[in-house]
PDB file of C-alpha atoms in Angstrom:
ATOM      1  CA  MET A   1     246.857 204.877  80.059  1.00 46.00           C
ATOM      2  CA  LYS A   2     248.681 203.416  77.071  1.00 49.00           C
ATOM      3  CA  LEU A   3     250.360 200.827  79.317  1.00 45.00           C
ATOM      4  CA  GLU A   4     247.024 199.540  80.654  1.00 46.00           C
ATOM      5  CA  LYS A   5     245.536 199.316  77.174  1.00 51.00           C
ATOM      6  CA  LEU A   6     248.581 197.503  75.821  1.00 47.00           C
ATOM      7  CA  TRP A   7     248.507 195.006  78.678  1.00 46.00           C
ATOM      8  CA  SER A   8     244.779 194.325  78.448  1.00 47.00           C
ATOM      9  CA  ASN A   9     244.672 194.146  74.647  1.00 52.00           C
ATOM     10  CA  TRP A  10     247.575 191.700  74.294  1.00 48.00           C
ATOM     11  CA  VAL A  11     248.226 189.588  77.395  1.00 46.00           C
ATOM     12  CA  ILE A  12     244.704 188.648  78.426  1.00 47.00           C
ATOM     13  CA  PRO A  13     243.413 187.573  74.980  1.00 52.00           C
ATOM     14  CA  PHE A  14     246.608 185.578  74.416  1.00 49.00           C
ATOM     15  CA  LEU A  15     246.231 183.614  77.638  1.00 47.00           C
ATOM     16  CA  THR A  16     242.512 182.940  77.334  1.00 50.00           C
ATOM     17  CA  THR A  17     242.645 181.988  73.651  1.00 52.00           C
ATOM     18  CA  ARG A  18     245.556 179.633  74.139  1.00 47.00           C
ATOM     19  CA  ALA A  19     243.941 177.933  77.129  1.00 47.00           C
ATOM     20  CA  VAL A  20     240.649 177.309  75.328  1.00 46.00           C
ATOM     21  CA  ASP A  21     242.184 176.239  72.022  1.00 48.00           C
ATOM     22  CA  SER A  22     244.664 173.810  73.575  1.00 46.00           C
ATOM     23  CA  SER A  23     242.022 172.230  75.818  1.00 46.00           C
ATOM     24  CA  LEU A  24     239.511 171.698  73.034  1.00 46.00           C
ATOM     25  CA  PHE A  25     242.222 170.360  70.721  1.00 46.00           C
ATOM     26  CA  ALA A  26     243.274 167.816  73.341  1.00 48.00           C
ATOM     27  CA  VAL A  27     239.694 166.652  73.790  1.00 48.00           C
ATOM     28  CA  ALA A  28     239.100 166.216  70.060  1.00 48.00           C
ATOM     29  CA  GLN A  29     242.446 164.526  69.499  1.00 50.00           C
ATOM     30  CA  GLY A  30     242.077 161.925  72.219  1.00 52.00           C
ATOM     31  CA  ASP A  31     238.415 161.040  71.726  1.00 60.00           C
ATOM     32  CA  GLU A  32     238.820 158.542  68.873  1.00 60.00           C
ATOM     33  CA  ILE A  33     241.871 156.859  70.372  1.00 59.00           C
ATOM     34  CA  SER A  34     240.202 156.556  73.763  1.00 62.00           C
ATOM     35  CA  GLU A  35     237.074 154.997  72.278  1.00 64.00           C
ATOM     36  CA  ALA A  36     239.161 152.447  70.369  1.00 61.00           C
ATOM     37  CA  ILE A  37     241.071 151.446  73.483  1.00 61.00           C
ATOM     38  CA  LYS A  38     237.863 151.188  75.506  1.00 63.00           C
ATOM     39  CA  ARG A  39     236.405 148.827  72.905  1.00 63.00           C
ATOM     40  CA  MET A  40     239.491 146.651  73.224  1.00 60.00           C
ATOM     41  CA  VAL A  41     239.186 146.538  76.997  1.00 59.00           C
ATOM     42  CA  GLU A  42     235.447 145.849  76.990  1.00 63.00           C
ATOM     43  CA  ALA A  43     235.695 143.192  74.285  1.00 60.00           C
ATOM     44  CA  PRO A  44     235.002 139.521  75.170  1.00 61.00           C
ATOM     45  CA  ARG A  45     237.854 137.858  77.017  1.00 59.00           C
ATOM     46  CA  LEU A  46     239.935 135.451  74.954  1.00 56.00           C
ATOM     47  CA  ALA A  47     241.672 132.419  76.384  1.00 51.00           C
ATOM     48  CA  ASP A  48     245.011 133.294  74.769  1.00 46.00           C
ATOM     49  CA  MET A  49     245.007 136.926  75.879  1.00 51.00           C
ATOM     50  CA  TRP A  50     247.069 137.740  78.945  1.00 64.00           C
ATOM     51  CA  ASN A  51     245.390 139.538  81.780  1.00 75.00           C
ATOM     52  CA  LEU A  52     248.327 141.959  81.920  1.00 77.00           C
ATOM     53  CA  ASN A  53     247.605 143.092  78.366  1.00 79.00           C
ATOM     54  CA  ARG A  54     244.027 143.895  79.269  1.00 82.00           C
ATOM     55  CA  GLN A  55     245.141 145.801  82.339  1.00 84.00           C
ATOM     56  CA  VAL A  56     247.576 147.871  80.269  1.00 85.00           C
ATOM     57  CA  TYR A  57     244.813 148.668  77.778  1.00 84.00           C
ATOM     58  CA  ALA A  58     242.534 149.668  80.659  1.00 87.00           C
ATOM     59  CA  LEU A  59     245.309 151.891  82.005  1.00 88.00           C
ATOM     60  CA  MET A  60     245.687 153.578  78.609  1.00 88.00           C
ATOM     61  CA  ALA A  61     241.936 154.137  78.407  1.00 87.00           C
ATOM     62  CA  ALA A  62     241.908 155.623  81.907  1.00 89.00           C
ATOM     63  CA  TRP A  63     244.787 157.939  80.997  1.00 91.00           C
ATOM     64  CA  MET A  64     243.012 159.135  77.847  1.00 89.00           C
ATOM     65  CA  ASP A  65     239.869 159.713  79.889  1.00 90.00           C
ATOM     66  CA  VAL A  66     241.842 161.864  82.338  1.00 91.00           C
ATOM     67  CA  CYS A  67     243.245 163.883  79.425  1.00 90.00           C
ATOM     68  CA  GLN A  68     239.764 164.480  78.040  1.00 89.00           C
ATOM     69  CA  ARG A  69     238.325 165.412  81.433  1.00 91.00           C
ATOM     70  CA  MET A  70     241.260 167.725  81.999  1.00 91.00           C
ATOM     71  CA  GLY A  71     240.634 169.397  78.639  1.00 89.00           C
ATOM     72  CA  VAL A  72     236.965 169.972  79.458  1.00 90.00           C
ATOM     73  CA  TYR A  73     237.901 171.276  82.895  1.00 92.00           C
ATOM     74  CA  HIS A  74     240.430 173.726  81.443  1.00 91.00           C
ATOM     75  CA  ALA A  75     237.951 174.918  78.826  1.00 90.00           C
ATOM     76  CA  ILE A  76     235.289 175.630  81.454  1.00 91.00           C
ATOM     77  CA  ALA A  77     237.825 177.179  83.836  1.00 91.00           C
ATOM     78  CA  SER A  78     239.014 179.571  81.117  1.00 90.00           C
ATOM     79  CA  VAL A  79     235.524 180.940  80.408  1.00 90.00           C
ATOM     80  CA  PRO A  80     235.522 183.559  83.214  1.00 90.00           C
ATOM     81  CA  TRP A  81     238.802 185.005  81.933  1.00 91.00           C
ATOM     82  CA  GLY A  82     237.194 185.828  78.607  1.00 89.00           C
ATOM     83  CA  LYS A  83     234.190 187.358  80.323  1.00 89.00           C
ATOM     84  CA  ALA A  84     236.430 189.363  82.623  1.00 90.00           C
ATOM     85  CA  TYR A  85     238.395 190.656  79.643  1.00 89.00           C
ATOM     86  CA  GLU A  86     235.198 191.800  77.911  1.00 88.00           C
ATOM     87  CA  ARG A  87     233.957 193.582  81.028  1.00 88.00           C
ATOM     88  CA  TYR A  88     237.337 195.152  81.650  1.00 86.00           C
ATOM     89  CA  SER A  89     237.579 196.384  78.066  1.00 85.00           C
ATOM     90  CA  ALA A  90     234.125 197.939  78.378  1.00 84.00           C
ATOM     91  CA  SER A  91     235.169 199.647  81.622  1.00 80.00           C
ATOM     92  CA  LEU A  92     238.266 201.064  79.906  1.00 77.00           C
ATOM     93  CA  ALA A  93     236.139 202.492  77.136  1.00 75.00           C
ATOM     94  CA  ASP A  94     233.829 204.141  79.657  1.00 71.00           C
ATOM     95  CA  THR A  95     236.800 205.525  81.574  1.00 66.00           C
ATOM     96  CA  GLU A  96     238.236 207.131  78.459  1.00 60.00           C
ATOM     97  CA  LYS A  97     235.021 209.018  77.906  1.00 56.00           C
ATOM     98  CA  GLU A  98     234.608 210.188  81.508  1.00 54.00           C
ATOM     99  CA  ASP A  99     237.972 210.962  83.038  1.00 60.00           C
ATOM    100  CA  ALA A 100     241.027 209.359  81.412  1.00 57.00           C
ATOM    101  CA  LYS A 101     243.542 211.693  83.051  1.00 63.00           C
ATOM    102  CA  ASP A 102     243.008 210.364  86.589  1.00 65.00           C
ATOM    103  CA  PHE A 103     243.084 206.704  85.495  1.00 65.00           C
ATOM    104  CA  ASP A 104     246.490 205.218  86.357  1.00 71.00           C
ATOM    105  CA  TRP A 105     247.802 201.639  86.407  1.00 74.00           C
ATOM    106  CA  ARG A 106     246.807 201.093  90.054  1.00 81.00           C
ATOM    107  CA  LYS A 107     243.177 201.890  89.373  1.00 78.00           C
ATOM    108  CA  GLY A 108     243.322 199.752  86.246  1.00 78.00           C
ATOM    109  CA  PHE A 109     244.692 196.784  88.165  1.00 84.00           C
ATOM    110  CA  GLU A 110     242.129 197.171  90.951  1.00 86.00           C
ATOM    111  CA  ALA A 111     239.324 197.295  88.400  1.00 84.00           C
ATOM    112  CA  TRP A 112     240.649 194.180  86.678  1.00 87.00           C
ATOM    113  CA  ARG A 113     241.063 192.337  89.993  1.00 90.00           C
ATOM    114  CA  ASP A 114     237.515 193.081  91.107  1.00 92.00           C
ATOM    115  CA  ILE A 115     236.035 191.989  87.794  1.00 91.00           C
ATOM    116  CA  ALA A 116     238.159 188.843  87.574  1.00 90.00           C
ATOM    117  CA  ASP A 117     237.374 187.818  91.166  1.00 92.00           C
ATOM    118  CA  LYS A 118     233.628 188.098  90.604  1.00 92.00           C
ATOM    119  CA  GLU A 119     233.759 186.126  87.354  1.00 91.00           C
ATOM    120  CA  LEU A 120     235.962 183.395  88.838  1.00 91.00           C
ATOM    121  CA  ILE A 121     233.787 182.967  91.930  1.00 93.00           C
ATOM    122  CA  SER A 122     230.648 182.864  89.811  1.00 92.00           C
ATOM    123  CA  ASN A 123     232.177 180.258  87.503  1.00 91.00           C
ATOM    124  CA  MET A 124     233.417 178.057  90.359  1.00 91.00           C
ATOM    125  CA  ARG A 125     229.900 177.947  91.787  1.00 92.00           C
ATOM    126  CA  SER A 126     228.280 177.040  88.490  1.00 91.00           C
ATOM    127  CA  LYS A 127     226.946 173.530  87.878  1.00 92.00           C
ATOM    128  CA  HIS A 128     229.103 173.098  84.769  1.00 91.00           C
ATOM    129  CA  PHE A 129     232.334 173.758  86.671  1.00 92.00           C
ATOM    130  CA  LEU A 130     231.342 171.512  89.580  1.00 93.00           C
ATOM    131  CA  ALA A 131     230.360 168.711  87.201  1.00 92.00           C
ATOM    132  CA  ALA A 132     233.637 168.983  85.287  1.00 92.00           C
ATOM    133  CA  GLN A 133     235.597 169.012  88.544  1.00 93.00           C
ATOM    134  CA  ARG A 134     233.711 165.973  89.831  1.00 94.00           C
ATOM    135  CA  GLU A 135     234.256 163.978  86.624  1.00 93.00           C
ATOM    136  CA  LEU A 136     237.942 164.900  86.582  1.00 93.00           C
ATOM    137  CA  LEU A 137     238.369 163.678  90.152  1.00 94.00           C
ATOM    138  CA  ARG A 138     236.614 160.406  89.358  1.00 94.00           C
ATOM    139  CA  SER A 139     238.771 159.802  86.299  1.00 93.00           C
ATOM    140  CA  VAL A 140     241.953 160.500  88.275  1.00 94.00           C
ATOM    141  CA  LEU A 141     240.919 158.033  90.981  1.00 94.00           C
ATOM    142  CA  ASP A 142     240.133 155.428  88.323  1.00 94.00           C
ATOM    143  CA  LEU A 143     243.536 156.030  86.727  1.00 93.00           C
ATOM    144  CA  ARG A 144     245.222 155.528  90.087  1.00 92.00           C
ATOM    145  CA  SER A 145     243.355 152.260  90.543  1.00 91.00           C
ATOM    146  CA  ARG A 146     244.388 151.051  87.068  1.00 91.00           C
ATOM    147  CA  GLN A 147     247.993 151.986  87.751  1.00 90.00           C
ATOM    148  CA  GLN A 148     247.948 149.976  90.961  1.00 88.00           C
ATOM    149  CA  GLU A 149     246.509 146.948  89.134  1.00 87.00           C
ATOM    150  CA  VAL A 150     249.303 146.999  86.565  1.00 88.00           C
ATOM    151  CA  ALA A 151     251.940 147.530  89.256  1.00 86.00           C
ATOM    152  CA  ASP A 152     250.615 144.558  91.252  1.00 85.00           C
ATOM    153  CA  SER A 153     250.578 142.316  88.178  1.00 84.00           C
ATOM    154  CA  VAL A 154     254.125 143.275  87.207  1.00 83.00           C
ATOM    155  CA  GLY A 155     255.260 142.781  90.800  1.00 83.00           C
ATOM    156  CA  ARG A 156     253.789 139.273  90.945  1.00 81.00           C
ATOM    157  CA  LEU A 157     255.301 138.470  87.540  1.00 80.00           C
ATOM    158  CA  PHE A 158     258.841 139.314  88.705  1.00 83.00           C
ATOM    159  CA  GLY A 159     258.446 138.253  92.318  1.00 82.00           C
ATOM    160  CA  VAL A 160     258.515 141.800  93.687  1.00 81.00           C
ATOM    161  CA  PRO A 161     256.337 142.677  96.709  1.00 82.00           C
ATOM    162  CA  THR A 162     253.207 144.537  95.676  1.00 80.00           C
ATOM    163  CA  GLN A 163     251.537 147.446  97.427  1.00 79.00           C
ATOM    164  CA  HIS A 164     249.053 145.034  98.971  1.00 81.00           C
ATOM    165  CA  ASP A 165     251.909 142.958 100.375  1.00 84.00           C
ATOM    166  CA  LEU A 166     253.584 146.050 101.836  1.00 85.00           C
ATOM    167  CA  ASP A 167     250.309 147.270 103.339  1.00 87.00           C
ATOM    168  CA  ASP A 168     249.714 143.856 104.899  1.00 89.00           C
ATOM    169  CA  LEU A 169     253.261 143.802 106.280  1.00 90.00           C
ATOM    170  CA  ALA A 170     252.832 147.299 107.740  1.00 92.00           C
ATOM    171  CA  ARG A 171     249.567 146.215 109.349  1.00 92.00           C
ATOM    172  CA  GLN A 172     251.196 143.153 110.899  1.00 93.00           C
ATOM    173  CA  ILE A 173     254.093 145.234 112.255  1.00 94.00           C
ATOM    174  CA  THR A 174     251.662 147.747 113.750  1.00 94.00           C
ATOM    175  CA  GLU A 175     249.664 144.977 115.433  1.00 93.00           C
ATOM    176  CA  LEU A 176     252.870 143.360 116.716  1.00 93.00           C
ATOM    177  CA  ARG A 177     254.016 146.659 118.233  1.00 93.00           C
ATOM    178  CA  ARG A 178     250.685 147.039 119.984  1.00 93.00           C
ATOM    179  CA  GLU A 179     250.950 143.530 121.405  1.00 92.00           C
ATOM    180  CA  VAL A 180     254.516 144.145 122.603  1.00 93.00           C
ATOM    181  CA  ARG A 181     253.530 147.404 124.296  1.00 92.00           C
ATOM    182  CA  ALA A 182     250.538 145.739 125.936  1.00 91.00           C
ATOM    183  CA  SER A 183     252.750 142.858 127.139  1.00 90.00           C
ATOM    184  CA  LEU A 184     255.319 145.278 128.560  1.00 90.00           C
ATOM    185  CA  ARG A 185     252.642 147.247 130.393  1.00 89.00           C
ATOM    186  CA  ALA A 186     251.185 144.017 131.819  1.00 87.00           C
ATOM    187  CA  THR A 187     254.625 142.842 132.951  1.00 87.00           C
ATOM    188  CA  GLN A 188     255.395 146.167 134.609  1.00 85.00           C
ATOM    189  CA  ARG A 189     252.023 146.139 136.347  1.00 83.00           C
ATOM    190  CA  HIS A 190     252.575 142.621 137.708  1.00 81.00           C
ATOM    191  CA  GLU A 191     256.059 143.537 138.943  1.00 79.00           C
ATOM    192  CA  ALA A 192     254.708 146.649 140.681  1.00 77.00           C
ATOM    193  CA  GLU A 193     251.928 144.631 142.339  1.00 75.00           C
ATOM    194  CA  GLY A 194     254.478 142.058 143.473  1.00 72.00           C
ATOM    195  CA  ARG A 195     256.706 144.692 145.060  1.00 72.00           C
ATOM    196  CA  GLU A 196     253.740 146.246 146.834  1.00 70.00           C
ATOM    197  CA  GLY A 197     252.726 142.816 148.161  1.00 66.00           C
ATOM    198  CA  VAL A 198     256.195 142.107 149.505  1.00 65.00           C
ATOM    199  CA  ALA A 199     256.405 145.548 151.137  1.00 64.00           C
ATOM    200  CA  GLY A 200     253.037 145.052 152.853  1.00 61.00           C
ATOM    201  CA  GLN A 201     253.953 141.756 154.546  1.00 62.00           C
ATOM    202  CA  PRO A 202     254.934 142.002 158.289  1.00 57.00           C
ATOM    203  CA  GLY A 203     258.558 141.338 159.116  1.00 54.00           C
ATOM    204  CA  GLU A 204     259.622 138.088 160.796  1.00 51.00           C
ATOM    205  CA  GLY A 205     260.307 138.365 164.553  1.00 44.00           C
TER     206      GLY A 205
END
């Protein structure tokens, strides 16, 4: 019984508190910097400002947005752990009053697993979790798009093939392979028809 109480009173609060605190700290820390970078990106375009600079600023803003969305997602995802800890602590208190002698670590783990599963499933179906997950996915896709823009610009600057060039080359190779296979099949078909025609002609007397 002492082992279960020690585990529940130390490990679970440590994990949940650290997850929430670190996520909220990341959100607060990156908010001001992200807003400043977004203002730079959305500012009027200047004739003497390189397009690459703007793309790098947009990439930084997208990265900060991912960090903030990730922090919100972690904060919401850590909520059920705190609720599960509270319910599990209450169940331990009730067990002590009823029958503490028959309560071993297996029963304690099963009780914790059942409570945690219910809280996690309930949280994953909540509108707050789904919204945070959706916004995180959108920010990650936007970050990937910004990364590709910078990579293409750098590639063109140094004469290196970009992802678009490689995709176009792969498409051309695929189309060429299809044409070659179709030509080979047509040639084989014509040769087979020619052999059948020669075999069907009557022999000369």
